[in-house]
Structure formats: structure tokens, C-alpha cells
Amino acid sequence: MSSPEDEVLLREAEKIVTAVGRMFPGLCEAVLHDLRSPEHAVRTVENNLSGRRIGDPATELGLARIADPAHPEILQNYPNRFPEGRPAKSTSIGIKNSEGVYIAAVCLNLDVSVLSTLTRGLNELLRTEEHQPPVHETLRARTVEELRTVTESFAAARGTAPRALATTDRATLVHTLKDQGFLELKGAVQTLTGLLGVSRATVYNDLRRPPTQPTTSTP
């Protein structure tokens, strides 16, 4: 039997259902079931994704709540499907009156097929190939100051100063700097000749001379 309290609870629940459905248009269906009339339980449908209409009967879950007051009040994030087969994630919230009787249920059905497609697209967008490029690449601009640091680190790793590098080591350094893009910088060759104590012609000769060992990135 209906009571003023039951009607108040249903009206308040109806506000929530309407607001939630309108917050997630095309994505989440929100339904209010009036469990006092299981044959015509659907009272409100917002953002209708299942095709149900006001006055449709209660679902199996609604009938289970009517039959058992001890039925869980909240069933959250369980798998479900819309009538045409699209996967859904559902949450059902039972509403009891002051006598402990289930009078309503708020059901939220999230269309995860939309998100699954989006997730697959993002995974493809973020996917990278397993193989490594032949040259180590960084996506920041090189600077002449970095050229100086790399050159000094290269020499220090060999226990010497840039001006004292052996000819073969110097050629390796020049090729390394070229591979890493440093020699494209304005003023790079002039800076390098000053660090190495050699002429521009020597640097260009080093570039023409095959390095005696593979060029590698220098920390």
C-alpha cells in the first residue's frame, strides 16, 4: 500500500535518475523502478539505451528485491547486456522505506561498447614498434653548450682532454656529434674547432674519414 513517505522517496530518487542520465548523454542509462507495482515498475527512464518505456515491468533483479528484503541494497559494476547485445556495466541501488521494505530501485547502465572502441583506438594510437631506429633520437633541441659537454665527457671517458684526443678518437667524436645532430647548430663547427684545437678543414676531413669504431651516444 502506498504511503506519503514512499511517494516522497520516489520523487527524490527521480531527481537523481534524471540528473545522472542527463550528465552522461549517450553513455549511461538511468532508470527508476517503482517496486510497489512490479508489472509496471519503470517509472523514469533518462538517456534511454535499452529501449524500455515507462510502465514496463521490473527486471529479475527488481523481482528478487521484492521477494527478499535481505537482498543486497547495492549491486555495483556487474556485467550486463542491452537487448541488441551491446555490453554494459550496471549498478543497482535498492531504496527502502522506514519499515525496511524495498519500494524502488535506481539502476545505472553504462554502455561500455563505446568506451571499448575508444580504448582500442587509444591503444593503437599509443602503440610503438619494437625495433629501435639506427640512430638514437631525442625530441628536444640541441644546444652549443650541450656540444661542449658531450665533447668534454667523451675526452674525460678516455682519460684525456679534448685537445689531446688521438686522431681516431677525434674522428669518432666528430661522427658521433654529427649523428646526434650537433653539427647542424649554428656556430657548432667553430665551437668544436676551439675545443679540439684543430682547423675547420681537419673537422671536415674527420667527417670524410670512416670512424674506426661504431659511433655511440655519449652521456
Short mmCIF file of N, CA and C in Angstrom, two decimals, residues 13-14 16-18 20-21 28-34 41-50 52-54 56-57 59 82 91-93 95 104-109:
data_model
loop_
_atom_site.label_atom_id
_atom_site.label_comp_id
_atom_site.label_asym_id
_atom_site.label_seq_id
_atom_site.Cartn_x
_atom_site.Cartn_y
_atom_site.Cartn_z
N ALA A 13 14.25 10.21 -5.59
CA ALA A 13 15.04 9.32 -6.42
C ALA A 13 14.91 9.69 -7.89
N GLU A 14 13.74 10.15 -8.28
CA GLU A 14 13.51 10.53 -9.67
C GLU A 14 14.41 11.70 -10.07
N ILE A 16 17.40 12.28 -8.92
CA ILE A 16 18.75 11.74 -9.09
C ILE A 16 18.89 11.04 -10.43
N VAL A 17 17.90 10.21 -10.77
CA VAL A 17 17.93 9.48 -12.03
C VAL A 17 17.99 10.44 -13.22
N THR A 18 17.16 11.47 -13.17
CA THR A 18 17.14 12.44 -14.27
C THR A 18 18.48 13.16 -14.40
N VAL A 20 21.53 12.20 -13.32
CA VAL A 20 22.63 11.31 -13.73
C VAL A 20 22.54 11.01 -15.22
N GLY A 21 21.34 10.69 -15.70
CA GLY A 21 21.17 10.38 -17.11
C GLY A 21 21.54 11.55 -18.01
N CYS A 28 25.29 6.61 -20.46
CA CYS A 28 24.77 5.92 -19.27
C CYS A 28 23.26 6.10 -19.16
N GLU A 29 22.57 4.99 -19.15
CA GLU A 29 21.12 5.00 -18.96
C GLU A 29 20.81 4.97 -17.47
N ALA A 30 19.85 5.77 -17.05
CA ALA A 30 19.43 5.79 -15.65
C ALA A 30 17.93 5.48 -15.59
N VAL A 31 17.57 4.51 -14.75
CA VAL A 31 16.18 4.05 -14.69
C VAL A 31 15.73 4.01 -13.24
N LEU A 32 14.52 4.49 -13.00
CA LEU A 32 13.90 4.38 -11.68
C LEU A 32 12.77 3.36 -11.75
N HIS A 33 12.88 2.31 -10.92
CA HIS A 33 11.85 1.27 -10.84
C HIS A 33 11.01 1.49 -9.59
N ASP A 34 9.71 1.50 -9.75
CA ASP A 34 8.78 1.54 -8.63
C ASP A 34 8.43 0.10 -8.29
N ALA A 41 6.75 -1.40 -13.39
CA ALA A 41 7.72 -0.83 -12.45
C ALA A 41 8.46 0.38 -13.00
N VAL A 42 8.74 0.44 -14.30
CA VAL A 42 9.58 1.52 -14.82
C VAL A 42 8.83 2.84 -14.71
N ARG A 43 9.37 3.69 -13.85
CA ARG A 43 8.72 4.99 -13.60
C ARG A 43 9.41 6.12 -14.36
N THR A 44 10.74 6.04 -14.46
CA THR A 44 11.51 7.08 -15.17
C THR A 44 12.65 6.42 -15.93
N VAL A 45 12.83 6.82 -17.18
CA VAL A 45 13.99 6.38 -17.97
C VAL A 45 14.65 7.64 -18.54
N GLU A 46 15.88 7.87 -18.16
CA GLU A 46 16.61 9.02 -18.68
C GLU A 46 17.79 8.51 -19.50
N ASN A 47 17.97 9.08 -20.71
CA ASN A 47 19.04 8.66 -21.61
C ASN A 47 18.81 7.19 -21.98
N ASN A 48 17.69 6.93 -22.59
CA ASN A 48 17.22 5.57 -22.85
C ASN A 48 18.13 4.85 -23.85
N LEU A 49 18.82 3.81 -23.36
CA LEU A 49 19.70 3.00 -24.21
C LEU A 49 19.17 1.58 -24.39
N SER A 50 18.24 1.18 -23.54
CA SER A 50 17.74 -0.20 -23.57
C SER A 50 16.42 -0.35 -24.32
N ARG A 52 13.54 0.51 -23.15
CA ARG A 52 12.40 0.35 -22.23
C ARG A 52 11.55 1.61 -22.17
N ARG A 53 10.30 1.40 -21.79
CA ARG A 53 9.37 2.53 -21.71
C ARG A 53 8.76 2.61 -20.32
N ILE A 54 8.27 3.78 -19.99
CA ILE A 54 7.58 3.96 -18.70
C ILE A 54 6.39 2.99 -18.65
N ASP A 56 6.89 -0.31 -18.19
CA ASP A 56 7.38 -1.67 -18.42
C ASP A 56 7.61 -2.38 -17.09
N PRO A 57 7.62 -3.73 -17.11
CA PRO A 57 7.74 -4.48 -15.85
C PRO A 57 9.14 -4.42 -15.25
N THR A 59 12.70 -5.82 -13.74
CA THR A 59 13.66 -6.84 -14.17
C THR A 59 13.72 -7.96 -13.13
N PHE A 82 22.70 -4.89 -23.18
CA PHE A 82 21.50 -4.27 -23.71
C PHE A 82 20.79 -5.28 -24.63
N THR A 91 24.91 -0.86 -12.29
CA THR A 91 24.85 -0.70 -10.83
C THR A 91 23.38 -0.54 -10.45
N SER A 92 22.97 -1.27 -9.44
CA SER A 92 21.59 -1.22 -8.98
C SER A 92 21.56 -0.85 -7.50
N ILE A 93 20.74 0.15 -7.17
CA ILE A 93 20.66 0.66 -5.80
C ILE A 93 19.23 0.52 -5.31
N ILE A 95 16.13 1.02 -2.76
CA ILE A 95 15.68 2.08 -1.85
C ILE A 95 14.58 1.51 -0.95
N ALA A 104 11.73 0.91 -4.25
CA ALA A 104 12.22 1.42 -5.52
C ALA A 104 13.65 0.94 -5.73
N ALA A 105 14.10 1.10 -6.95
CA ALA A 105 15.49 0.80 -7.28
C ALA A 105 15.96 1.76 -8.36
N VAL A 106 17.15 2.30 -8.16
CA VAL A 106 17.79 3.14 -9.17
C VAL A 106 18.81 2.27 -9.89
N CYS A 107 18.69 2.18 -11.21
CA CYS A 107 19.58 1.33 -11.99
C CYS A 107 20.35 2.18 -13.00
N LEU A 108 21.65 2.01 -13.03
CA LEU A 108 22.52 2.73 -13.96
C LEU A 108 23.17 1.71 -14.89
N ASN A 109 23.06 1.94 -16.19
CA ASN A 109 23.60 1.01 -17.17
C ASN A 109 24.54 1.78 -18.10
#
